Amino acid sequence: MTPHRRRTAILISGRGSNMRALIEAARDPAYPAEIALVLSNRPDAPGLSAAREARIATAIVDHKIYAGREEFDRSMQAMLEIHRIELVCLAGFMRLLSPWFVQQWQGRMLNIHPSLLPAYKGLHTHERALADGAREHGCTVHFVVAELDSGPVVLQARVPVLRGDSAQALAARVLAREHEAYVEALRLVAEGHAHNTSGRGDD
Ligand code: GRF
């Protein structure tokens, strides 16, 4: 019997290149997660059309129509439940999540961040790494906790910073590694080989 593939949602706000890498990996029936839903908070996110082309169910939960963060998060939660989602991957999802939502998904929600955390939390990571003269940069896949860009690391991938690098060149080098790192990290979590060891933990 084929083992159960964990039903996974990808949350996006933009171009969705990490989303595409995960969709591609999950085409393999041996991959332990299936992409059951792509959810965007932005109706015009370019990643949505790529998801539709890949015949993945899509949903839009537009944050602009909600009175507050918790109402928005409850609407997303309802959508994830309708689709019987077990794991959530944030992939360029540009909304802060309420502690309530994070709690619902504790140990079951991943994020990818374009730096070697804990260095360079937040935005403009490539510019900041260059400004600091960093020799090494990279990306981190981590479990999501209430605090932004924190939470137990599942894995990191490193790239060298090269002499004369522009932020765009460095971003492209990191992004190529992001795609591999996210595929591998979701595999580890879906197979139960990586756990959230912070807080109560629920699996
Ligand atoms: C990536 O650099 C990711 O690390 C960050 O947002 C960007 C999303 O890119 N969280 P994409 O939409 O996956 O192409």
Coordinates of C-alpha atoms and ligand atoms in Angstrom, one line a residue:
M1 CA 0.0 0.0 0.0
T2 CA 1.3 3.5 -0.8
P3 CA 2.0 5.4 2.4
H4 CA -0.3 8.3 3.2
R5 CA 1.0 11.5 1.6
R6 CA 0.5 14.5 3.8
R7 CA -2.0 17.0 2.4
T8 CA -0.1 20.2 2.2
A9 CA -1.2 23.8 1.5
I10 CA 1.2 26.4 0.2
L11 CA 0.5 30.0 1.2
I12 CA 1.7 32.6 -1.2
S13 CA 1.5 36.4 -1.9
G14 CA 3.6 36.7 -5.1
R15 CA 5.6 35.0 -7.8
G16 CA 5.6 31.6 -6.3
S17 CA 8.9 30.1 -7.4
N18 CA 9.2 28.1 -4.2
M19 CA 5.6 27.0 -4.6
R20 CA 6.5 25.7 -8.1
A21 CA 9.5 23.8 -6.8
L22 CA 7.3 22.1 -4.2
I23 CA 4.6 21.3 -6.8
E24 CA 7.2 19.8 -9.1
A25 CA 8.7 17.6 -6.4
A26 CA 5.2 16.4 -5.3
R27 CA 4.5 15.2 -8.8
D28 CA 6.5 12.2 -7.8
P29 CA 4.1 9.7 -6.1
A30 CA 7.0 8.7 -3.8
Y31 CA 7.3 12.2 -2.4
P32 CA 5.7 12.1 1.1
A33 CA 3.5 15.3 0.6
E34 CA 0.9 16.1 -1.9
I35 CA 0.1 19.8 -2.7
A36 CA -3.6 19.9 -2.1
L37 CA -4.1 23.6 -2.1
V38 CA -2.4 26.9 -3.0
L39 CA -3.9 29.8 -1.0
S40 CA -3.0 33.4 -1.8
N41 CA -4.0 36.6 0.1
R42 CA -3.5 38.5 -3.1
P43 CA -6.0 37.9 -6.0
D44 CA -3.3 39.0 -8.5
A45 CA -0.4 36.9 -7.2
P46 CA 1.4 35.5 -10.3
G47 CA 1.9 32.2 -8.5
L48 CA -1.9 31.5 -8.6
S49 CA -1.9 31.0 -12.4
A50 CA 1.1 28.7 -12.2
A51 CA -0.8 26.7 -9.6
R52 CA -3.9 26.5 -11.8
E53 CA -1.9 25.4 -14.7
A54 CA -0.5 22.6 -12.6
R55 CA -4.1 21.7 -11.8
I56 CA -3.8 22.4 -8.1
A57 CA -6.8 23.7 -6.2
T58 CA -6.4 27.4 -5.4
A59 CA -8.1 29.7 -3.0
I60 CA -8.0 33.5 -2.5
V61 CA -8.5 34.9 1.0
D62 CA -8.1 38.6 0.4
H63 CA -6.9 40.3 3.6
K64 CA -8.3 43.6 2.5
I65 CA -11.9 42.6 3.0
Y66 CA -11.4 41.6 6.7
A67 CA -11.8 43.9 9.7
G68 CA -8.7 42.5 11.4
R69 CA -6.0 39.9 11.4
E70 CA -7.9 37.3 13.4
E71 CA -10.9 37.4 11.1
F72 CA -8.6 37.0 8.1
D73 CA -6.8 34.1 9.8
R74 CA -10.1 32.4 10.8
S75 CA -11.1 32.5 7.2
M76 CA -7.9 31.0 6.1
Q77 CA -8.3 28.3 8.7
A78 CA -11.7 27.5 7.4
M79 CA -10.3 27.1 3.9
L80 CA -7.5 24.8 5.1
E81 CA -10.0 22.7 7.0
I82 CA -12.3 22.4 4.0
H83 CA -9.4 21.0 2.1
R84 CA -8.4 18.7 5.0
I85 CA -4.9 20.2 5.1
E86 CA -2.3 18.6 7.4
L87 CA 0.8 20.7 6.7
V88 CA 1.2 24.3 5.7
C89 CA 4.2 25.8 3.8
L90 CA 4.6 29.6 3.8
A91 CA 6.3 30.5 0.5
G92 CA 6.6 34.3 0.1
F93 CA 3.5 34.8 2.1
M94 CA 3.7 38.5 3.2
R95 CA 1.2 38.7 6.1
L96 CA 1.9 38.4 9.7
L97 CA -0.1 35.6 11.3
S98 CA -2.0 35.9 14.6
P99 CA -0.8 33.8 17.6
W100 CA -4.1 32.0 17.4
F101 CA -3.4 30.8 13.8
V102 CA 0.2 29.9 14.6
Q103 CA -1.0 27.8 17.5
Q104 CA -3.4 25.9 15.3
W105 CA -0.5 24.8 13.1
Q106 CA 2.2 24.4 15.7
G107 CA 4.7 21.8 14.5
R108 CA 2.9 21.6 11.1
M109 CA 3.7 24.9 9.5
L110 CA 7.0 25.8 7.7
N111 CA 8.4 29.0 6.4
I112 CA 11.4 29.7 4.1
H113 CA 13.5 32.8 4.8
P114 CA 16.3 34.1 2.6
S115 CA 19.1 34.3 5.2
L116 CA 21.0 32.1 7.5
L117 CA 18.8 32.7 10.5
P118 CA 19.1 34.0 13.2
A119 CA 21.0 36.5 11.0
Y120 CA 18.9 39.0 9.0
K121 CA 15.3 38.4 10.1
G122 CA 12.8 40.6 8.3
L123 CA 13.1 42.2 4.8
H124 CA 16.0 43.1 2.5
T125 CA 18.2 40.3 3.7
H126 CA 20.5 40.3 0.6
E127 CA 21.2 44.0 0.8
R128 CA 21.9 43.8 4.5
A129 CA 24.3 40.8 4.0
L130 CA 26.2 42.7 1.3
A131 CA 26.3 45.9 3.4
D132 CA 27.8 43.9 6.3
G133 CA 30.5 42.4 4.0
A134 CA 29.2 38.9 4.9
R135 CA 31.3 36.1 3.3
E136 CA 28.5 33.6 3.5
H137 CA 24.7 33.8 3.0
G138 CA 21.9 31.4 2.4
C139 CA 18.4 30.4 3.4
T140 CA 16.6 28.7 6.2
V141 CA 13.5 26.5 6.4
H142 CA 12.0 26.6 9.9
F143 CA 8.9 25.8 11.8
V144 CA 6.7 28.8 12.4
V145 CA 6.3 30.2 15.9
A146 CA 4.6 33.4 17.0
E147 CA 7.8 35.5 16.7
L148 CA 8.7 36.5 13.1
D149 CA 11.4 34.5 11.4
S150 CA 12.2 32.4 14.5
G151 CA 11.3 28.9 15.4
P152 CA 13.2 25.6 15.2
V153 CA 15.3 25.2 12.0
V154 CA 14.6 22.3 9.8
L155 CA 17.5 23.0 7.5
Q156 CA 19.7 25.7 6.0
A157 CA 21.6 26.0 2.7
R158 CA 24.7 28.1 2.4
V159 CA 26.0 30.1 -0.6
P160 CA 29.2 32.1 -0.8
V161 CA 29.0 35.9 -1.2
L162 CA 31.2 36.7 -4.3
R163 CA 33.3 39.8 -4.9
G164 CA 31.3 42.4 -6.7
D165 CA 27.9 40.7 -6.0
S166 CA 24.8 42.7 -6.5
A167 CA 21.8 42.1 -4.4
Q168 CA 20.0 40.6 -7.4
A169 CA 22.9 38.2 -8.2
L170 CA 23.1 37.1 -4.6
A171 CA 19.3 36.7 -4.4
A172 CA 19.3 34.5 -7.5
R173 CA 22.1 32.3 -6.0
V174 CA 20.1 32.0 -2.7
L175 CA 16.8 31.4 -4.5
A176 CA 18.2 28.4 -6.4
R177 CA 19.2 26.8 -3.1
E178 CA 15.8 27.8 -1.5
H179 CA 14.0 25.6 -4.0
E180 CA 16.1 22.6 -3.1
A181 CA 16.0 23.3 0.6
Y182 CA 12.2 23.6 0.8
V183 CA 11.7 20.4 -1.1
E184 CA 14.0 18.5 1.2
A185 CA 12.6 20.2 4.4
L186 CA 9.0 19.3 3.5
R187 CA 10.1 15.8 2.8
L188 CA 11.7 15.5 6.3
V189 CA 8.7 17.0 8.0
A190 CA 6.1 14.9 6.0
E191 CA 8.1 11.8 6.8
G192 CA 8.1 12.7 10.5
H193 CA 11.9 13.1 10.6
A194 CA 11.9 16.7 11.7
H195 CA 9.9 17.9 14.7
N196 CA 9.1 21.2 16.3
T197 CA 10.9 20.8 19.6
S198 CA 9.8 24.2 21.0
G199 CA 6.8 24.9 23.1
R200 CA 4.3 22.1 23.7
G201 CA 4.8 20.4 20.3
D202 CA 1.9 18.4 19.1
D203 CA 3.3 15.7 16.9
Ligands
GRF1 C1 11.7 33.9 -1.1 O1 13.0 34.5 -1.2 C2 11.5 33.4 0.3 O2 12.6 33.0 0.9 C3 10.9 34.6 0.9 O3 10.1 35.2 -0.1 C4 10.6 34.9 -1.4 C5 9.5 34.2 -2.1 O4 9.8 34.0 -3.5 N1 10.1 34.3 2.1 P1 8.9 33.0 -4.3 O5 7.5 33.7 -4.3 O6 8.8 31.7 -3.7 O7 9.5 33.1 -5.7

